[in-house]
Amino acid sequence: MYFSIIIPVYNRPDEIKELLESLAKADYKTEFEVVIVEDGSTETCENIVNEFKILLNISYFVKENSGPGDSRNFGMRKAKGDYFLIFDSDCIIPIDYLSEVSRQLNLEFVDCFGGPDRALPSFSNVQKAIDFTMTSFLTTGGIRGGSATIDRFQPRSFNMGLSKKAFEVSGGFGDIHPGEDPDLSIRLWKLGFDSKLFLKAYVYHKRRIDWDKFYLQVNKFGKARPILNKWYPEYNKITYFLPSLFIVGFYFSIFLLIFAQDLLLKLYFIYFIVLFLNSTYKSKNMIVGYLSVKAAWKQFSGYGFGFLESYIKIAVLKQLPERAFPELFFKK
């Protein structure tokens, strides 16, 4: 099969350079193409792309800003391949990634797959901490690719594969962002396609975000989930409520101190200690362990409050998603 690598980019030329450098080192011997879609950037990566045209088969397109989902669709329409590999611009690709994906697809073909993400030793302590909280079973339960035991995997678009047939039948990504990747996964399931986790097809996800941006990102994730639950109630799960229950439970544990009841707060304390120890053990760095506790709090509070706000507006007040949260929908 012929791989087309689809990369939307918005004002991130330095990220594209690292990503293309990693792709140029791939040990994959079969020809593939790279399709870069400049999504209305004011700081373009054209000069960076031109540097790599001697090493990679690259197509470069410029369009008006319409969001990452629409830009991925644009790239897939322009691509020549029969299987699309979709990355975010802040990813670095292991040398054997393409070979591993090819091996997996030849072993058991699937029209949609996703892979997990990891942190490189060169990443900052904050990046390592955020990577831990976004991938650890202790925080996400494996839904982002850390566990092969989940019942049906919803690929995430920073590391995702999609057959040309599945793209053409489904129409690709929708207008919601974030949430466009689980939305696509569910629509593919309803169309009869399957999805799978390729555990060894991981990428290094170099998230360039500070604490405030991280909180805003996970807050939007929380807002998007009740919208998806409304669209696809048959795929709603009780686990989607857990971050909100976690954060409400924490503040309730503080309230209980008024009545000299501290058991619940102690359980939270134990959880954060376990989180700290697990992150410290994995990273061999106590600073990363401490920052992972901070990142987990940001993750739970951001997602939890976003989910609660969205649940009230969407499920209780029956507001239209586009009116309740216009910031989650790109207009084309």
Short mmCIF file of C-alpha atoms in Angstrom, two decimals:
data_model
loop_
_atom_site.label_atom_id
_atom_site.label_comp_id
_atom_site.label_asym_id
_atom_site.label_seq_id
_atom_site.Cartn_x
_atom_site.Cartn_y
_atom_site.Cartn_z
CA MET A 1 0.00 0.00 0.00
CA TYR A 2 1.03 3.60 -0.53
CA PHE A 3 1.19 5.82 2.56
CA SER A 4 0.30 9.51 2.45
CA ILE A 5 1.34 11.35 5.60
CA ILE A 6 -1.07 14.22 6.35
CA ILE A 7 0.15 17.10 8.53
CA PRO A 8 -1.91 20.24 9.21
CA VAL A 9 0.15 23.13 10.54
CA TYR A 10 -0.69 26.52 11.99
CA ASN A 11 2.18 28.93 12.74
CA ARG A 12 4.60 26.15 13.74
CA PRO A 13 7.59 26.11 11.33
CA ASP A 14 10.03 24.89 14.01
CA GLU A 15 7.80 21.91 14.80
CA ILE A 16 7.59 20.97 11.13
CA LYS A 17 11.38 20.96 10.90
CA GLU A 18 11.70 18.42 13.73
CA LEU A 19 8.90 16.30 12.31
CA LEU A 20 10.38 16.22 8.81
CA GLU A 21 13.83 15.46 10.20
CA SER A 22 12.42 12.40 11.92
CA LEU A 23 10.54 11.26 8.80
CA ALA A 24 13.70 11.64 6.70
CA LYS A 25 15.39 9.08 8.98
CA ALA A 26 12.67 6.45 8.54
CA ASP A 27 13.92 2.92 7.86
CA TYR A 28 10.87 2.22 5.67
CA LYS A 29 12.08 1.20 2.20
CA THR A 30 8.85 1.72 0.26
CA GLU A 31 8.03 5.11 -1.27
CA PHE A 32 5.64 7.37 0.64
CA GLU A 33 4.52 10.99 0.38
CA VAL A 34 4.18 13.83 2.88
CA VAL A 35 1.28 16.28 2.48
CA ILE A 36 1.60 19.47 4.52
CA VAL A 37 -1.42 21.77 4.78
CA GLU A 38 -0.75 25.33 5.94
CA ASP A 39 -3.98 26.26 7.72
CA GLY A 40 -4.04 30.04 7.27
CA SER A 41 -0.71 30.57 9.04
CA THR A 42 0.85 34.02 9.27
CA GLU A 43 4.19 32.36 10.04
CA THR A 44 4.52 29.77 7.29
CA CYS A 45 6.82 26.75 7.03
CA GLU A 46 7.37 26.96 3.26
CA ASN A 47 11.13 27.56 3.58
CA ILE A 48 11.46 24.60 5.94
CA VAL A 49 9.49 22.38 3.56
CA ASN A 50 11.69 23.39 0.63
CA GLU A 51 14.79 22.31 2.59
CA PHE A 52 13.45 18.75 2.80
CA LYS A 53 12.18 18.29 -0.75
CA ILE A 54 15.46 16.67 -1.71
CA LEU A 55 15.00 14.08 1.07
CA LEU A 56 11.24 13.54 1.05
CA ASN A 57 8.41 13.49 -1.46
CA ILE A 58 6.52 16.52 -0.13
CA SER A 59 3.43 18.34 -1.33
CA TYR A 60 2.75 21.73 0.25
CA PHE A 61 -0.62 23.46 0.24
CA VAL A 62 -1.82 26.78 1.65
CA LYS A 63 -5.45 27.46 2.54
CA GLU A 64 -7.53 29.79 4.67
CA ASN A 65 -7.83 28.93 8.35
CA SER A 66 -10.64 26.43 8.96
CA GLY A 67 -9.25 24.24 11.75
CA PRO A 68 -7.20 21.03 11.93
CA GLY A 69 -10.05 18.65 11.03
CA ASP A 70 -10.94 20.43 7.80
CA SER A 71 -7.23 20.80 6.97
CA ARG A 72 -6.72 17.06 7.36
CA ASN A 73 -9.68 16.47 5.04
CA PHE A 74 -8.15 18.91 2.55
CA GLY A 75 -4.84 17.05 2.69
CA MET A 76 -6.48 13.65 2.23
CA ARG A 77 -8.37 14.91 -0.82
CA LYS A 78 -5.09 16.09 -2.33
CA ALA A 79 -3.11 12.97 -1.37
CA LYS A 80 -2.21 10.22 -3.83
CA GLY A 81 -2.02 7.33 -1.36
CA ASP A 82 -4.53 4.64 -0.47
CA TYR A 83 -3.80 4.84 3.26
CA PHE A 84 -3.40 8.07 5.23
CA LEU A 85 -1.21 8.56 8.29
CA ILE A 86 -2.19 11.66 10.25
CA PHE A 87 0.16 13.50 12.62
CA ASP A 88 0.06 16.73 14.56
CA SER A 89 2.89 19.12 13.76
CA ASP A 90 4.34 18.76 17.29
CA CYS A 91 5.10 15.06 16.86
CA ILE A 92 8.47 13.39 16.31
CA ILE A 93 8.31 10.02 14.55
CA PRO A 94 10.45 7.01 15.57
CA ILE A 95 12.68 5.61 12.87
CA ASP A 96 10.71 2.32 12.65
CA TYR A 97 7.19 3.80 12.84
CA LEU A 98 6.27 3.31 9.17
CA SER A 99 7.73 -0.19 9.12
CA GLU A 100 5.74 -1.10 12.22
CA VAL A 101 2.48 0.25 10.77
CA SER A 102 3.08 -1.60 7.51
CA ARG A 103 3.76 -4.81 9.43
CA GLN A 104 0.59 -4.44 11.49
CA LEU A 105 -1.62 -3.67 8.49
CA ASN A 106 -0.22 -6.62 6.54
CA LEU A 107 -0.77 -8.86 9.55
CA GLU A 108 -4.36 -7.71 10.19
CA PHE A 109 -5.72 -4.91 8.01
CA VAL A 110 -7.93 -2.33 9.68
CA ASP A 111 -9.42 0.80 8.11
CA CYS A 112 -8.65 3.01 11.09
CA PHE A 113 -5.95 2.73 13.74
CA GLY A 114 -4.41 4.88 16.41
CA GLY A 115 -1.18 4.74 18.35
CA PRO A 116 -0.01 6.05 21.73
CA ASP A 117 2.46 8.80 22.48
CA ARG A 118 5.62 8.97 24.55
CA ALA A 119 8.14 11.54 25.75
CA LEU A 120 11.76 11.77 24.66
CA PRO A 121 14.50 12.24 27.29
CA SER A 122 15.18 15.67 25.73
CA PHE A 123 11.68 16.92 26.55
CA SER A 124 11.30 19.46 29.35
CA ASN A 125 10.13 18.33 32.78
CA VAL A 126 6.75 19.99 32.19
CA GLN A 127 6.35 18.20 28.86
CA LYS A 128 7.22 14.88 30.49
CA ALA A 129 4.71 15.52 33.29
CA ILE A 130 1.92 16.42 30.88
CA ASP A 131 2.76 13.39 28.75
CA PHE A 132 2.51 11.19 31.85
CA THR A 133 -0.91 12.52 32.86
CA MET A 134 -2.26 12.30 29.31
CA THR A 135 -1.19 8.67 28.90
CA SER A 136 -1.10 7.05 32.33
CA PHE A 137 -3.69 4.45 33.27
CA LEU A 138 -3.90 6.20 36.65
CA THR A 139 -5.32 9.34 35.03
CA THR A 140 -6.94 8.44 31.70
CA GLY A 141 -7.67 4.75 32.24
CA GLY A 142 -5.91 3.95 28.97
CA ILE A 143 -8.40 5.68 26.68
CA ARG A 144 -5.64 7.61 24.91
CA GLY A 145 -3.72 4.51 23.92
CA GLY A 146 -1.90 3.43 27.03
CA SER A 147 -3.87 0.22 27.38
CA ALA A 148 -4.56 -2.57 24.92
CA THR A 149 -7.39 -3.91 27.08
CA ILE A 150 -10.00 -1.24 26.28
CA ASP A 151 -13.00 -2.63 24.42
CA ARG A 152 -13.04 -0.42 21.32
CA PHE A 153 -10.28 2.08 20.65
CA GLN A 154 -10.97 5.66 19.58
CA PRO A 155 -7.83 6.86 17.76
CA ARG A 156 -6.56 10.38 18.41
CA SER A 157 -5.64 12.53 15.43
CA PHE A 158 -2.07 13.30 16.57
CA ASN A 159 -1.26 9.68 15.63
CA MET A 160 -3.91 8.10 13.45
CA GLY A 161 -4.25 5.99 10.33
CA LEU A 162 -7.22 6.00 7.97
CA SER A 163 -7.82 4.10 4.73
CA LYS A 164 -8.81 6.07 1.65
CA LYS A 165 -12.01 4.03 1.46
CA ALA A 166 -12.97 4.91 5.05
CA PHE A 167 -12.27 8.58 4.37
CA GLU A 168 -14.36 8.66 1.22
CA VAL A 169 -17.31 6.84 2.79
CA SER A 170 -17.29 8.86 6.04
CA GLY A 171 -16.35 12.25 4.62
CA GLY A 172 -13.53 12.55 7.14
CA PHE A 173 -13.41 14.84 10.14
CA GLY A 174 -16.34 17.00 11.22
CA ASP A 175 -16.39 20.65 12.26
CA ILE A 176 -16.09 20.18 16.03
CA HIS A 177 -12.67 20.76 17.65
CA PRO A 178 -11.58 19.21 19.88
CA GLY A 179 -13.60 16.03 19.66
CA GLU A 180 -13.29 15.57 15.90
CA ASP A 181 -11.33 12.33 16.29
CA PRO A 182 -13.77 10.38 18.53
CA ASP A 183 -16.60 11.79 16.39
CA LEU A 184 -14.96 10.29 13.29
CA SER A 185 -14.26 6.99 15.06
CA ILE A 186 -17.90 6.57 16.08
CA ARG A 187 -19.19 7.47 12.61
CA LEU A 188 -16.81 4.89 11.13
CA TRP A 189 -18.13 2.23 13.52
CA LYS A 190 -21.69 3.04 12.53
CA LEU A 191 -20.67 2.68 8.86
CA GLY A 192 -19.29 -0.80 9.51
CA PHE A 193 -15.58 0.03 9.75
CA ASP A 194 -13.42 -1.05 12.67
CA SER A 195 -10.64 0.67 14.58
CA LYS A 196 -7.70 -0.72 16.47
CA LEU A 197 -4.85 0.29 18.74
CA PHE A 198 -1.36 -0.27 17.32
CA LEU A 199 0.50 -0.25 20.62
CA LYS A 200 3.98 -0.27 19.08
CA ALA A 201 3.22 2.50 16.56
CA TYR A 202 3.89 5.31 19.02
CA VAL A 203 5.06 8.85 18.39
CA TYR A 204 6.90 11.35 20.56
CA HIS A 205 4.37 14.10 21.23
CA LYS A 206 6.24 17.32 22.01
CA ARG A 207 3.36 19.38 23.37
CA ARG A 208 4.44 23.03 23.44
CA ILE A 209 1.94 24.29 25.98
CA ASP A 210 2.16 26.01 29.34
CA TRP A 211 -0.07 25.28 32.31
CA ASP A 212 -2.78 27.76 31.29
CA LYS A 213 -2.92 26.40 27.74
CA PHE A 214 -3.01 22.83 29.06
CA TYR A 215 -5.95 23.69 31.31
CA LEU A 216 -7.76 25.34 28.39
CA GLN A 217 -7.09 22.32 26.17
CA VAL A 218 -8.48 19.74 28.60
CA ASN A 219 -11.36 22.09 29.46
CA LYS A 220 -12.38 22.01 25.81
CA PHE A 221 -12.07 18.21 25.82
CA GLY A 222 -14.51 18.18 28.71
CA LYS A 223 -16.94 20.48 26.93
CA ALA A 224 -16.85 18.34 23.77
CA ARG A 225 -17.70 15.04 25.44
CA PRO A 226 -21.38 15.75 26.39
CA ILE A 227 -21.90 16.97 22.83
CA LEU A 228 -20.61 13.64 21.51
CA ASN A 229 -22.78 11.84 24.08
CA LYS A 230 -25.80 13.73 22.74
CA TRP A 231 -24.97 12.85 19.14
CA TYR A 232 -24.15 9.20 19.90
CA PRO A 233 -25.96 8.21 23.13
CA GLU A 234 -25.38 4.52 22.45
CA TYR A 235 -21.64 5.09 22.98
CA ASN A 236 -21.99 7.04 26.22
CA LYS A 237 -20.02 5.60 29.15
CA ILE A 238 -20.10 6.23 32.88
CA THR A 239 -16.30 6.66 32.79
CA TYR A 240 -16.72 9.96 30.95
CA PHE A 241 -18.23 11.38 34.16
CA LEU A 242 -15.31 10.35 36.37
CA PRO A 243 -13.17 13.53 36.12
CA SER A 244 -16.18 15.62 37.15
CA LEU A 245 -16.96 13.25 40.02
CA PHE A 246 -13.30 13.38 41.03
CA ILE A 247 -13.19 17.16 41.25
CA VAL A 248 -16.59 17.49 42.94
CA GLY A 249 -15.58 14.76 45.39
CA PHE A 250 -12.39 16.61 46.23
CA TYR A 251 -14.18 19.81 47.17
CA PHE A 252 -16.73 17.76 49.09
CA SER A 253 -13.86 16.19 51.04
CA ILE A 254 -12.75 19.71 52.01
CA PHE A 255 -16.31 20.50 53.13
CA LEU A 256 -16.37 17.38 55.30
CA LEU A 257 -13.48 18.75 57.36
CA ILE A 258 -16.03 21.07 58.97
CA PHE A 259 -17.49 17.96 60.58
CA ALA A 260 -14.06 16.52 61.44
CA GLN A 261 -14.42 13.89 58.71
CA ASP A 262 -11.10 13.50 56.86
CA LEU A 263 -11.24 9.96 55.45
CA LEU A 264 -12.20 11.05 51.94
CA LEU A 265 -9.48 13.71 51.85
CA LYS A 266 -6.94 11.10 53.00
CA LEU A 267 -7.95 8.88 50.06
CA TYR A 268 -7.25 11.77 47.68
CA PHE A 269 -3.91 12.31 49.39
CA ILE A 270 -3.04 8.62 48.92
CA TYR A 271 -4.02 8.80 45.25
CA PHE A 272 -1.74 11.77 44.62
CA ILE A 273 1.11 10.06 46.48
CA VAL A 274 0.69 6.97 44.26
CA LEU A 275 0.63 9.24 41.20
CA PHE A 276 3.81 10.98 42.35
CA LEU A 277 5.62 7.71 43.03
CA ASN A 278 4.55 6.13 39.74
CA SER A 279 5.63 9.14 37.68
CA THR A 280 8.90 9.45 39.59
CA TYR A 281 9.65 5.76 39.05
CA LYS A 282 8.91 5.93 35.32
CA SER A 283 10.79 9.17 34.71
CA LYS A 284 13.55 8.61 37.28
CA ASN A 285 12.98 12.24 38.21
CA MET A 286 11.25 13.52 41.37
CA ILE A 287 10.63 16.92 39.77
CA VAL A 288 8.66 15.24 36.99
CA GLY A 289 6.80 13.30 39.68
CA TYR A 290 5.81 16.51 41.44
CA LEU A 291 4.86 18.23 38.19
CA SER A 292 2.77 15.19 37.22
CA VAL A 293 0.63 15.74 40.31
CA LYS A 294 0.14 19.36 39.24
CA ALA A 295 -0.64 18.28 35.68
CA ALA A 296 -3.16 15.69 36.92
CA TRP A 297 -4.94 18.37 38.96
CA LYS A 298 -5.05 20.63 35.90
CA GLN A 299 -6.34 17.73 33.83
CA PHE A 300 -9.08 16.67 36.24
CA SER A 301 -10.22 20.19 37.09
CA GLY A 302 -10.10 21.46 33.51
CA TYR A 303 -11.89 18.48 32.03
CA GLY A 304 -14.22 18.06 34.99
CA PHE A 305 -15.48 21.64 35.06
CA GLY A 306 -15.73 21.72 31.27
CA PHE A 307 -17.77 18.52 31.27
CA LEU A 308 -20.11 19.80 33.99
CA GLU A 309 -20.71 23.09 32.20
CA SER A 310 -21.39 21.32 28.93
CA TYR A 311 -23.57 18.64 30.52
CA ILE A 312 -25.80 21.28 32.11
CA LYS A 313 -26.13 23.26 28.88
CA ILE A 314 -26.49 20.31 26.51
CA ALA A 315 -28.20 17.54 28.50
CA VAL A 316 -30.20 19.58 31.03
CA LEU A 317 -31.00 22.89 29.32
CA LYS A 318 -31.12 21.26 25.86
CA GLN A 319 -29.13 24.03 24.20
CA LEU A 320 -27.79 23.56 20.68
CA PRO A 321 -24.06 22.72 20.84
CA GLU A 322 -23.12 25.31 18.22
CA ARG A 323 -24.85 28.04 20.23
CA ALA A 324 -23.74 26.86 23.65
CA PHE A 325 -20.07 26.52 22.65
CA PRO A 326 -19.36 28.34 19.37
CA GLU A 327 -15.62 28.23 20.17
CA LEU A 328 -15.70 24.45 19.56
CA PHE A 329 -16.92 24.72 15.98
CA PHE A 330 -14.95 25.99 13.00
CA LYS A 331 -16.88 27.78 10.30
CA LYS A 332 -15.81 26.93 6.77
#
